[in-house]
Amino acid sequence: MGEVPSVVSGSVSRSLGREAQRNTILAAKVVADIVRTTLGPKGMDKLLVDSSGIVSVTNDGATILQELALDHPAAKLLVEVAQTQEREVGDGTTSVVVLAGALLERAGLLLDQRVHPTVIIAGYRKALTQSLQQLPLLGRDVHSSAILKQLAMTAMTGKGAEGMREELADLLVRAVETVGTTQLDRSLVSFVCFSGSSVGGSSLLSGVVIDKGKVHQGMPSSVSEAKVLLLDIPLEFKSPETQTSLSLTSPEQLERFVASETDYIRSLVDRIVASGATVVFCQKGIDDVAQYYLAKAGIFACRRVSKSSMEHLSKATGGAIVSSIDDIPQAVFGYAGLVEEVVHSGEQYVVVTKCKNPQIVTIVVRGGTEHIVAETERALQDGLGDIVAAVSQGKIVAGGGAVEVALARHLRGYARSLSGREQMAVEQFAYALEVIPEALAENAGLDPLDVLGELKRRHEHGSVSEGLNLLSGNIEDCFSAGVIEPMRVKEQALRSATEVATMLLRIDDVLVCAPKPQQKEVLE
Ligand code: ADP
Ligand code: MG
């Protein structure tokens, strides 16, 4: 650490200049190295024990980094990049960190050769622009659900439920096709996890699952051909918010009051019964009296359903959420072929399924243990992210390192048009891209240099989709082999990795303030 000038408090640790840069690059390299071994289908898993002692096994970059308590600010920024990638596209989290780490490591070499950070930054930016321009030329159109299935399978290779990849990919494609492919969004496919069976028992529901039970034992456990009413008013005499105090002076008054309360609730329930609703989901409370009358009428009801669940129910059943039951038009009702209560591990759930044209669907993820279910869900999330990314942009690229090798080759050609030092930066960017095929090979126990050499040789001969297919162990055309990825995932990874690398390169001063000392309470 450098000498701390007296203007900065003694509790601030500071590193300056070249030393700050060196530390930043080192921190980034450490983070990248942690996740690098998990990259690709043959990547290893990590066993994580979080601060409260909970164990999980995962292969997912964002998940691993999220659990690590990293100290160095640069390391934290890199973790954020993985999280952004997760949020934006849902896949490519390991790649983006590995790439950012490589870009910084390569920049370190240039700094050693006394290339100024601003020149490296300018070169990296040019390389990024070039790559983003070149990418569409390497991409192909998405034109069938078979391609979507291959995408999902590529995303899930090497993840938890390896053996069930094909079935799970089918589930995802069916899920996406059920909600329709216009305005597709990842939130339209939700997941519920049930452990205790096998991954093969996972299924697609044309509807949603609510983590609530029916409110009264006397209600039916299942309703078919349900006419669903979504209410956001309380079925209570007075909701807690409007409660006022009431003073009663005689037993008759109390009796009258109770009778009027019962009558009021009864009139509410009567209106619901008259409307023909057979299932009621209520965002507010349903009191005992209302529960009794609803049960008596054979209506299935849930109360205190969360706002987001209400919205999901509305999307699934096509019903509108109503805030008045004075007059209930038929148009507000939703439809579900089946509404039933299920109990799993002592918890009650309501499954609303067999909806007509649902705008939201649910995948029920099953697996032997909680760990398997959680990792299967993460794999499915990656697959879903890829399908959604590919559908929204309509383009895919070849995986297995093919696209990275093709971009690196293009960049080397482009570098020749630049002047001295920027040229060096663009060349280093190209080397950084090649870390992806190298890591894929290395993680599979292959010689990274041999693989990279052979890939480059083939690309030199014009086969720009040749990549390393780790399912067959061969270098081949990855489009034909079905090892494909959405172009958007690559674009996002390139953008974010460059952004964070250039941001970290601009740092020449790291100031870390020590936590403020706790003021001791003085007890007289
Ligand atoms: P990320 O979190 O970056 O998505 P993954 O562990 O999912 O990390 O690995 C993604 C990488 O694995 C991509 O570069 C992809 O092309 C590659 N990949 C996926 N399936 C195969 C395969 N069968 N053969 C070779 N590479 C593959
Ligand atoms: Mg992935």
XYZ file of C-alpha atoms and ligand atoms in Angstrom:
552
model
C 0.000 0.000 0.000
C 1.272 3.489 -0.807
C 2.143 6.173 1.683
C -1.047 7.719 3.024
C -0.954 11.502 2.836
C -2.085 13.176 5.992
C -5.186 14.657 4.321
C -6.674 11.188 4.100
C -7.713 9.689 7.400
C -5.471 6.947 8.728
C -8.286 4.404 8.465
C -8.360 4.707 4.659
C -6.206 2.204 2.846
C -5.019 3.415 -0.470
C -3.204 2.054 -3.481
C -2.099 4.319 -6.254
C -1.037 4.320 -9.874
C 0.494 1.200 -11.336
C 0.053 -0.651 -8.091
C -3.682 0.079 -8.068
C -3.894 -1.189 -11.647
C -1.960 -4.309 -10.817
C -4.225 -5.080 -7.871
C -7.341 -4.480 -9.901
C -6.185 -6.811 -12.635
C -5.192 -9.432 -10.113
C -8.569 -9.270 -8.378
C -10.360 -9.646 -11.711
C -8.171 -12.586 -12.604
C -8.932 -14.315 -9.314
C -12.671 -13.955 -9.878
C -12.417 -15.106 -13.489
C -10.320 -18.102 -12.461
C -12.911 -19.165 -9.908
C -15.656 -19.533 -12.504
C -13.494 -20.497 -15.461
C -13.414 -24.170 -14.522
C -17.215 -24.316 -14.635
C -17.431 -23.038 -18.229
C -19.021 -25.268 -20.796
C -20.585 -28.707 -20.817
C -17.594 -30.391 -19.214
C -17.124 -27.673 -16.622
C -16.951 -28.764 -13.018
C -19.443 -27.779 -10.345
C -18.799 -25.793 -7.213
C -19.939 -26.755 -3.800
C -20.900 -23.635 -1.935
C -21.495 -23.187 1.738
C -23.049 -19.821 2.412
C -22.647 -17.710 5.533
C -25.540 -19.451 7.251
C -24.114 -22.879 6.484
C -26.529 -23.766 3.676
C -24.904 -25.991 1.095
C -25.582 -25.834 -2.622
C -23.967 -27.390 -5.640
C -23.927 -25.311 -8.785
C -22.343 -24.713 -12.133
C -23.916 -21.321 -12.649
C -21.504 -18.378 -12.739
C -23.870 -15.777 -11.343
C -24.946 -18.064 -8.509
C -21.370 -18.851 -7.506
C -20.254 -15.249 -7.468
C -23.346 -14.058 -5.673
C -22.482 -16.279 -2.719
C -18.863 -15.227 -2.447
C -18.028 -12.482 -0.007
C -15.490 -10.723 -2.190
C -13.502 -7.890 -0.749
C -11.755 -6.119 -3.574
C -13.930 -3.458 -5.208
C -12.873 -4.628 -8.664
C -13.975 -8.150 -7.846
C -17.331 -6.793 -6.751
C -17.752 -4.940 -10.027
C -17.104 -8.152 -11.901
C -19.744 -9.926 -9.875
C -22.155 -7.179 -10.839
C -21.450 -7.848 -14.488
C -22.469 -11.469 -14.030
C -25.635 -10.335 -12.337
C -26.456 -7.894 -15.123
C -25.958 -10.653 -17.672
C -28.271 -12.885 -15.631
C -30.913 -10.181 -15.472
C -30.678 -9.084 -19.087
C -30.441 -12.416 -20.876
C -30.347 -15.140 -18.244
C -27.362 -17.003 -19.718
C -23.713 -16.440 -20.489
C -22.838 -15.401 -16.942
C -19.661 -17.466 -16.738
C -18.529 -16.399 -20.204
C -18.881 -12.710 -19.439
C -16.729 -12.950 -16.315
C -14.111 -15.116 -18.011
C -13.981 -12.690 -20.914
C -13.702 -9.617 -18.705
C -10.928 -11.311 -16.721
C -9.055 -12.118 -19.916
C -9.462 -8.586 -21.278
C -7.935 -7.206 -18.097
C -5.152 -9.734 -18.000
C -4.269 -8.898 -21.593
C -4.430 -5.187 -20.783
C -1.939 -5.882 -18.001
C 0.567 -7.070 -20.600
C 0.132 -3.842 -22.511
C 0.531 -1.764 -19.367
C 3.792 -3.593 -18.746
C 4.883 -2.451 -22.188
C 4.039 1.099 -21.144
C 0.952 1.437 -23.302
C -1.232 4.051 -21.669
C -4.639 2.908 -20.329
C -6.500 5.439 -22.499
C -4.958 3.903 -25.611
C -5.926 0.410 -24.478
C -9.440 1.630 -23.741
C -9.739 3.220 -27.196
C -8.465 0.013 -28.816
C -10.846 -2.194 -26.848
C -13.761 0.049 -27.768
C -12.890 -0.206 -31.443
C -12.562 -3.957 -31.137
C -15.989 -4.141 -29.513
C -17.608 -2.064 -32.244
C -15.985 -4.239 -34.893
C -17.103 -7.421 -33.150
C -20.685 -6.239 -32.853
C -20.703 -5.366 -36.542
C -19.230 -8.686 -37.530
C -21.472 -10.810 -35.320
C -24.639 -10.613 -37.492
C -22.591 -11.807 -40.467
C -21.699 -14.917 -38.503
C -25.256 -15.464 -37.253
C -28.157 -17.364 -38.722
C -31.921 -16.909 -38.495
C -34.054 -18.794 -36.039
C -36.750 -20.437 -38.079
C -38.078 -23.476 -36.254
C -38.898 -24.877 -32.880
C -36.245 -27.544 -33.477
C -33.676 -24.747 -33.284
C -35.171 -23.453 -30.069
C -34.916 -26.935 -28.643
C -31.256 -27.193 -29.634
C -30.593 -23.808 -28.051
C -32.136 -24.898 -24.796
C -30.205 -28.155 -24.929
C -26.913 -26.342 -25.517
C -27.654 -24.043 -22.587
C -28.442 -26.979 -20.311
C -25.538 -29.217 -21.302
C -23.404 -29.980 -18.307
C -25.916 -28.570 -15.864
C -27.779 -30.444 -13.145
C -30.237 -32.610 -14.992
C -27.924 -33.762 -17.753
C -29.781 -36.982 -18.524
C -33.119 -35.252 -18.915
C -31.896 -32.451 -21.153
C -34.043 -33.388 -24.084
C -37.271 -33.700 -22.085
C -36.604 -30.431 -20.287
C -35.809 -28.643 -23.539
C -39.117 -29.929 -24.919
C -40.919 -28.566 -21.887
C -39.349 -25.146 -22.417
C -40.222 -25.028 -26.094
C -43.794 -26.084 -25.366
C -43.989 -23.478 -22.606
C -42.842 -20.705 -24.916
C -45.144 -21.834 -27.701
C -48.120 -21.939 -25.342
C -47.704 -18.325 -24.291
C -47.203 -17.321 -27.917
C -44.057 -15.972 -29.397
C -44.938 -12.307 -29.741
C -43.934 -10.057 -26.852
C -42.167 -12.968 -25.244
C -40.752 -12.310 -21.830
C -39.035 -14.603 -19.355
C -41.530 -13.713 -16.660
C -44.283 -15.395 -18.662
C -42.886 -18.793 -17.780
C -42.672 -19.350 -14.068
C -41.198 -22.222 -12.142
C -42.329 -24.031 -9.018
C -40.027 -26.508 -7.367
C -41.128 -29.727 -5.730
C -38.518 -32.096 -4.420
C -39.046 -35.738 -3.661
C -39.652 -37.225 -7.086
C -37.425 -37.462 -10.129
C -36.504 -34.786 -12.662
C -38.437 -36.827 -15.226
C -41.611 -35.962 -13.334
C -41.267 -32.289 -14.264
C -44.214 -31.025 -16.224
C -45.800 -28.056 -17.925
C -48.991 -26.533 -16.572
C -51.164 -24.283 -18.704
C -51.685 -22.052 -15.755
C -50.200 -21.070 -12.438
C -49.523 -22.430 -8.975
C -50.390 -20.326 -5.927
C -48.779 -21.019 -2.579
C -52.041 -20.879 -0.648
C -54.678 -23.398 0.331
C -58.447 -23.154 0.165
C -59.841 -21.191 3.099
C -62.393 -23.698 4.407
C -62.259 -27.454 4.807
C -65.837 -27.740 3.618
C -64.894 -26.446 0.170
C -64.318 -28.883 -2.677
C -60.682 -29.931 -3.140
C -60.917 -29.560 -6.872
C -63.175 -27.837 -9.323
C -63.238 -28.621 -12.993
C -64.403 -26.265 -15.712
C -63.914 -23.493 -13.189
C -65.509 -20.092 -13.548
C -62.900 -17.972 -11.812
C -63.608 -14.693 -10.057
C -60.634 -12.493 -9.113
C -61.520 -10.086 -6.344
C -59.539 -7.331 -4.761
C -62.128 -6.365 -2.144
C -62.397 -7.960 1.279
C -65.170 -10.404 2.026
C -65.246 -9.221 5.587
C -67.591 -7.017 7.488
C -64.936 -4.455 8.027
C -61.475 -4.713 6.795
C -58.827 -3.877 9.402
C -57.959 -0.638 7.600
C -61.457 0.773 8.097
C -62.020 -0.590 11.585
C -63.550 1.932 13.902
C -64.512 1.496 17.510
C -68.074 0.732 18.347
C -69.715 0.884 21.740
C -72.682 -1.297 22.427
C -74.716 -0.900 25.551
C -77.123 -3.823 25.585
C -77.120 -7.512 24.576
C -79.899 -6.795 22.054
C -77.753 -4.207 20.389
C -74.972 -6.720 20.093
C -77.325 -9.300 18.652
C -78.631 -6.842 16.117
C -75.154 -5.797 15.235
C -73.995 -9.389 14.680
C -77.101 -10.127 12.680
C -76.523 -7.138 10.442
C -72.906 -8.130 9.984
C -73.938 -11.646 9.006
C -76.578 -10.296 6.665
C -74.113 -8.011 5.010
C -71.569 -10.775 4.443
C -74.286 -13.095 3.314
C -75.482 -10.590 0.757
C -71.938 -10.340 -0.602
C -71.648 -14.115 -0.897
C -75.129 -14.377 -2.409
C -74.087 -12.025 -5.175
C -71.039 -14.155 -5.879
C -73.130 -17.320 -5.891
C -75.693 -15.718 -8.188
C -72.963 -14.722 -10.611
C -72.165 -18.405 -11.162
C -68.536 -18.200 -9.979
C -67.186 -21.553 -8.805
C -63.711 -20.418 -7.757
C -62.826 -17.154 -5.992
C -59.330 -15.754 -5.504
C -59.387 -12.831 -3.151
C -56.490 -10.443 -2.679
C -57.938 -9.374 0.683
C -59.394 -11.277 3.617
C -62.362 -13.636 3.737
C -63.852 -13.875 7.200
C -65.374 -16.924 8.913
C -68.916 -16.079 7.974
C -68.028 -15.581 4.325
C -65.985 -18.775 4.346
C -68.942 -20.693 5.729
C -71.399 -19.436 3.130
C -68.955 -19.876 0.263
C -68.250 -23.444 1.369
C -71.971 -24.079 1.701
C -72.435 -22.968 -1.882
C -69.641 -25.338 -2.973
C -67.354 -22.490 -4.029
C -63.582 -22.936 -3.817
C -61.911 -19.846 -2.381
C -58.467 -18.563 -1.429
C -57.754 -15.393 0.507
C -54.861 -12.943 0.856
C -53.493 -13.931 -2.517
C -50.525 -11.691 -3.349
C -50.899 -8.971 -5.932
C -48.407 -10.633 -8.265
C -50.220 -13.959 -7.998
C -53.476 -12.169 -8.793
C -51.887 -10.750 -11.915
C -50.595 -14.166 -12.886
C -54.059 -15.633 -12.331
C -55.503 -12.943 -14.527
C -53.028 -13.728 -17.316
C -53.603 -17.452 -17.000
C -57.386 -17.540 -16.793
C -58.170 -14.443 -18.835
C -60.235 -13.055 -15.956
C -60.204 -9.430 -14.819
C -59.471 -8.393 -11.269
C -62.613 -6.697 -9.962
C -63.077 -4.332 -7.078
C -66.842 -4.307 -6.907
C -69.393 -7.089 -6.787
C -72.486 -4.966 -7.040
C -72.784 -6.060 -10.585
C -70.511 -8.736 -11.989
C -70.463 -8.773 -15.805
C -69.745 -12.186 -17.360
C -66.735 -10.757 -19.168
C -64.722 -10.505 -15.959
C -64.692 -14.239 -15.303
C -61.653 -16.317 -16.006
C -61.618 -19.934 -17.048
C -59.524 -22.864 -15.845
C -60.139 -26.459 -16.812
C -59.029 -27.522 -13.358
C -58.441 -25.816 -10.034
C -57.240 -28.078 -7.285
C -55.574 -27.983 -3.937
C -52.481 -30.116 -3.531
C -50.391 -30.661 -0.450
C -46.656 -30.997 -0.848
C -44.248 -31.488 2.063
C -46.902 -30.227 4.408
C -47.492 -27.032 2.396
C -50.696 -26.291 0.570
C -50.760 -25.109 -3.005
C -53.521 -24.352 -5.434
C -52.879 -25.495 -8.961
C -54.828 -23.594 -11.605
C -54.390 -25.353 -14.885
C -55.868 -26.364 -18.244
C -56.524 -22.707 -19.024
C -57.519 -21.667 -22.532
C -54.839 -19.633 -24.330
C -53.027 -18.749 -21.112
C -50.616 -15.815 -21.358
C -48.531 -17.331 -18.614
C -47.516 -20.909 -17.907
C -45.721 -22.741 -15.148
C -43.128 -25.441 -15.235
C -43.288 -27.737 -12.250
C -39.677 -28.717 -11.584
C -39.244 -31.996 -9.807
C -36.180 -33.850 -8.622
C -34.896 -36.202 -5.981
C -33.553 -33.637 -3.555
C -33.802 -29.920 -3.040
C -30.306 -29.459 -4.493
C -31.173 -31.286 -7.659
C -34.396 -29.341 -8.055
C -32.618 -26.024 -7.495
C -29.878 -26.799 -10.012
C -32.428 -28.104 -12.511
C -34.351 -24.871 -12.145
C -31.177 -22.861 -12.797
C -30.519 -24.944 -15.906
C -34.085 -24.354 -17.068
C -33.707 -20.622 -16.434
C -30.611 -20.601 -18.672
C -32.468 -22.514 -21.353
C -35.469 -20.216 -21.111
C -33.233 -17.145 -21.253
C -31.659 -18.443 -24.438
C -34.957 -19.245 -26.097
C -36.398 -15.851 -25.228
C -33.234 -14.065 -26.382
C -33.225 -15.979 -29.659
C -36.907 -15.496 -30.325
C -36.805 -11.772 -29.585
C -33.841 -11.127 -31.838
C -34.306 -13.963 -34.284
C -30.594 -14.761 -34.574
C -28.287 -17.502 -33.370
C -24.538 -18.044 -33.558
C -22.364 -21.139 -33.444
C -21.193 -22.164 -29.955
C -18.277 -24.284 -28.841
C -15.947 -21.305 -29.237
C -16.678 -21.005 -32.973
C -17.958 -17.477 -32.860
C -15.108 -16.305 -30.621
C -12.471 -17.742 -32.952
C -14.202 -16.177 -35.952
C -14.350 -12.776 -34.238
C -10.716 -13.000 -33.131
C -9.662 -13.721 -36.678
C -11.696 -10.814 -37.996
C -10.202 -8.486 -35.377
C -6.634 -9.418 -36.308
C -7.391 -8.437 -39.875
C -8.949 -5.209 -38.704
C -6.018 -4.443 -36.381
C -3.743 -4.158 -39.379
C -5.638 -1.030 -40.448
C -4.804 0.710 -37.168
C -1.766 2.510 -35.925
C 0.840 0.986 -33.593
C -0.464 0.960 -30.082
C -4.200 0.725 -30.768
C -3.360 -2.150 -33.048
C -1.727 -3.891 -30.109
C -4.868 -3.369 -28.003
C -7.147 -4.808 -30.685
C -4.860 -7.795 -31.029
C -4.972 -8.407 -27.278
C -8.766 -8.205 -27.450
C -8.625 -10.991 -30.028
C -6.475 -13.109 -27.736
C -8.904 -12.510 -24.891
C -11.798 -13.861 -26.984
C -9.871 -17.064 -27.573
C -9.942 -17.757 -23.859
C -13.462 -19.154 -24.327
C -12.509 -22.076 -26.634
C -9.366 -22.579 -24.564
C -11.342 -22.899 -21.354
C -13.910 -25.184 -23.008
C -11.102 -27.481 -24.135
C -9.197 -27.318 -20.881
C -12.278 -28.121 -18.817
C -12.862 -31.182 -20.954
C -9.312 -32.420 -20.384
C -8.187 -31.538 -23.915
C -5.063 -29.636 -24.809
C -6.185 -26.021 -25.233
C -3.349 -25.087 -27.571
C -3.935 -28.023 -29.897
C -7.637 -27.300 -30.022
C -7.183 -23.586 -30.588
C -4.554 -24.213 -33.243
C -6.794 -26.577 -35.150
C -9.781 -24.235 -34.840
C -7.769 -21.328 -36.189
C -6.462 -23.411 -39.047
C -9.981 -24.381 -40.114
C -11.278 -20.834 -39.797
C -8.363 -19.734 -41.957
C -9.788 -22.032 -44.620
C -13.140 -20.306 -44.473
C -15.149 -22.599 -42.195
C -16.306 -19.912 -39.770
C -18.752 -22.077 -37.833
C -16.216 -24.709 -36.837
C -16.137 -25.088 -33.088
C -15.345 -27.650 -30.464
C -18.319 -29.958 -29.989
C -17.797 -31.525 -26.619
C -20.654 -33.971 -27.050
C -18.776 -35.743 -29.817
C -15.320 -34.507 -28.794
C -14.712 -33.316 -32.369
C -14.012 -30.020 -33.969
C -16.876 -29.595 -36.375
C -19.502 -27.268 -37.786
C -21.382 -26.250 -34.664
C -24.516 -25.154 -36.533
C -24.920 -28.674 -37.932
C -23.962 -30.202 -34.592
C -26.679 -28.148 -32.884
C -24.244 -26.423 -30.533
C -25.780 -22.989 -30.859
C -26.368 -19.903 -28.784
C -28.495 -16.796 -29.173
C -26.635 -13.880 -30.713
C -28.038 -11.576 -28.049
C -26.277 -13.482 -25.284
C -22.944 -13.011 -27.066
C -23.615 -9.358 -27.790
C -24.498 -8.657 -24.206
C -21.455 -10.575 -22.935
C -19.098 -8.703 -25.276
C -20.585 -5.364 -24.339
C -20.579 -5.896 -20.590
C -17.143 -7.504 -20.471
C -15.614 -4.626 -22.445
C -17.453 -2.067 -20.398
C -16.253 -3.396 -17.055
C -12.713 -3.989 -18.304
C -12.374 -0.450 -19.643
C -13.930 0.964 -16.514
C -11.444 -0.872 -14.313
C -8.565 0.212 -16.538
C -9.401 3.823 -15.888
C -8.803 3.336 -12.172
C -5.496 4.575 -10.817
C -6.428 5.041 -7.222
C -8.196 2.618 -4.904
C -9.385 4.074 -1.644
C -10.967 1.740 0.840
C -12.451 3.292 3.929
C -12.284 1.233 7.078
C -15.679 0.642 8.690
C -16.487 3.398 11.145
C -15.543 2.290 14.682
C -18.631 1.444 16.718
C -19.201 4.144 19.314
C -19.063 2.520 22.699
C -22.015 3.342 24.865
C -20.892 5.000 28.024
C -22.857 3.738 30.951
C -22.683 5.951 33.952
P -22.327 -19.518 -19.325
O -22.675 -19.223 -17.903
O -21.351 -18.522 -19.857
O -23.496 -19.732 -20.189
P -21.860 -22.329 -19.614
O -21.250 -23.216 -18.590
O -23.303 -22.473 -19.872
O -21.487 -20.865 -19.233
O -21.045 -22.563 -20.945
C -21.333 -21.868 -22.114
C -20.327 -22.219 -23.175
O -20.355 -23.618 -23.436
C -20.634 -21.533 -24.483
O -19.470 -20.992 -25.014
C -21.173 -22.674 -25.350
O -20.902 -22.468 -26.718
C -20.400 -23.848 -24.821
N -21.059 -25.123 -25.094
C -22.295 -25.514 -24.778
N -22.531 -26.775 -25.222
C -21.409 -27.181 -25.836
C -21.004 -28.377 -26.501
N -21.810 -29.393 -26.630
N -19.755 -28.422 -26.982
C -18.926 -27.374 -26.842
N -19.240 -26.234 -26.250
C -20.457 -26.129 -25.750
Mg -24.894 -21.203 -20.126
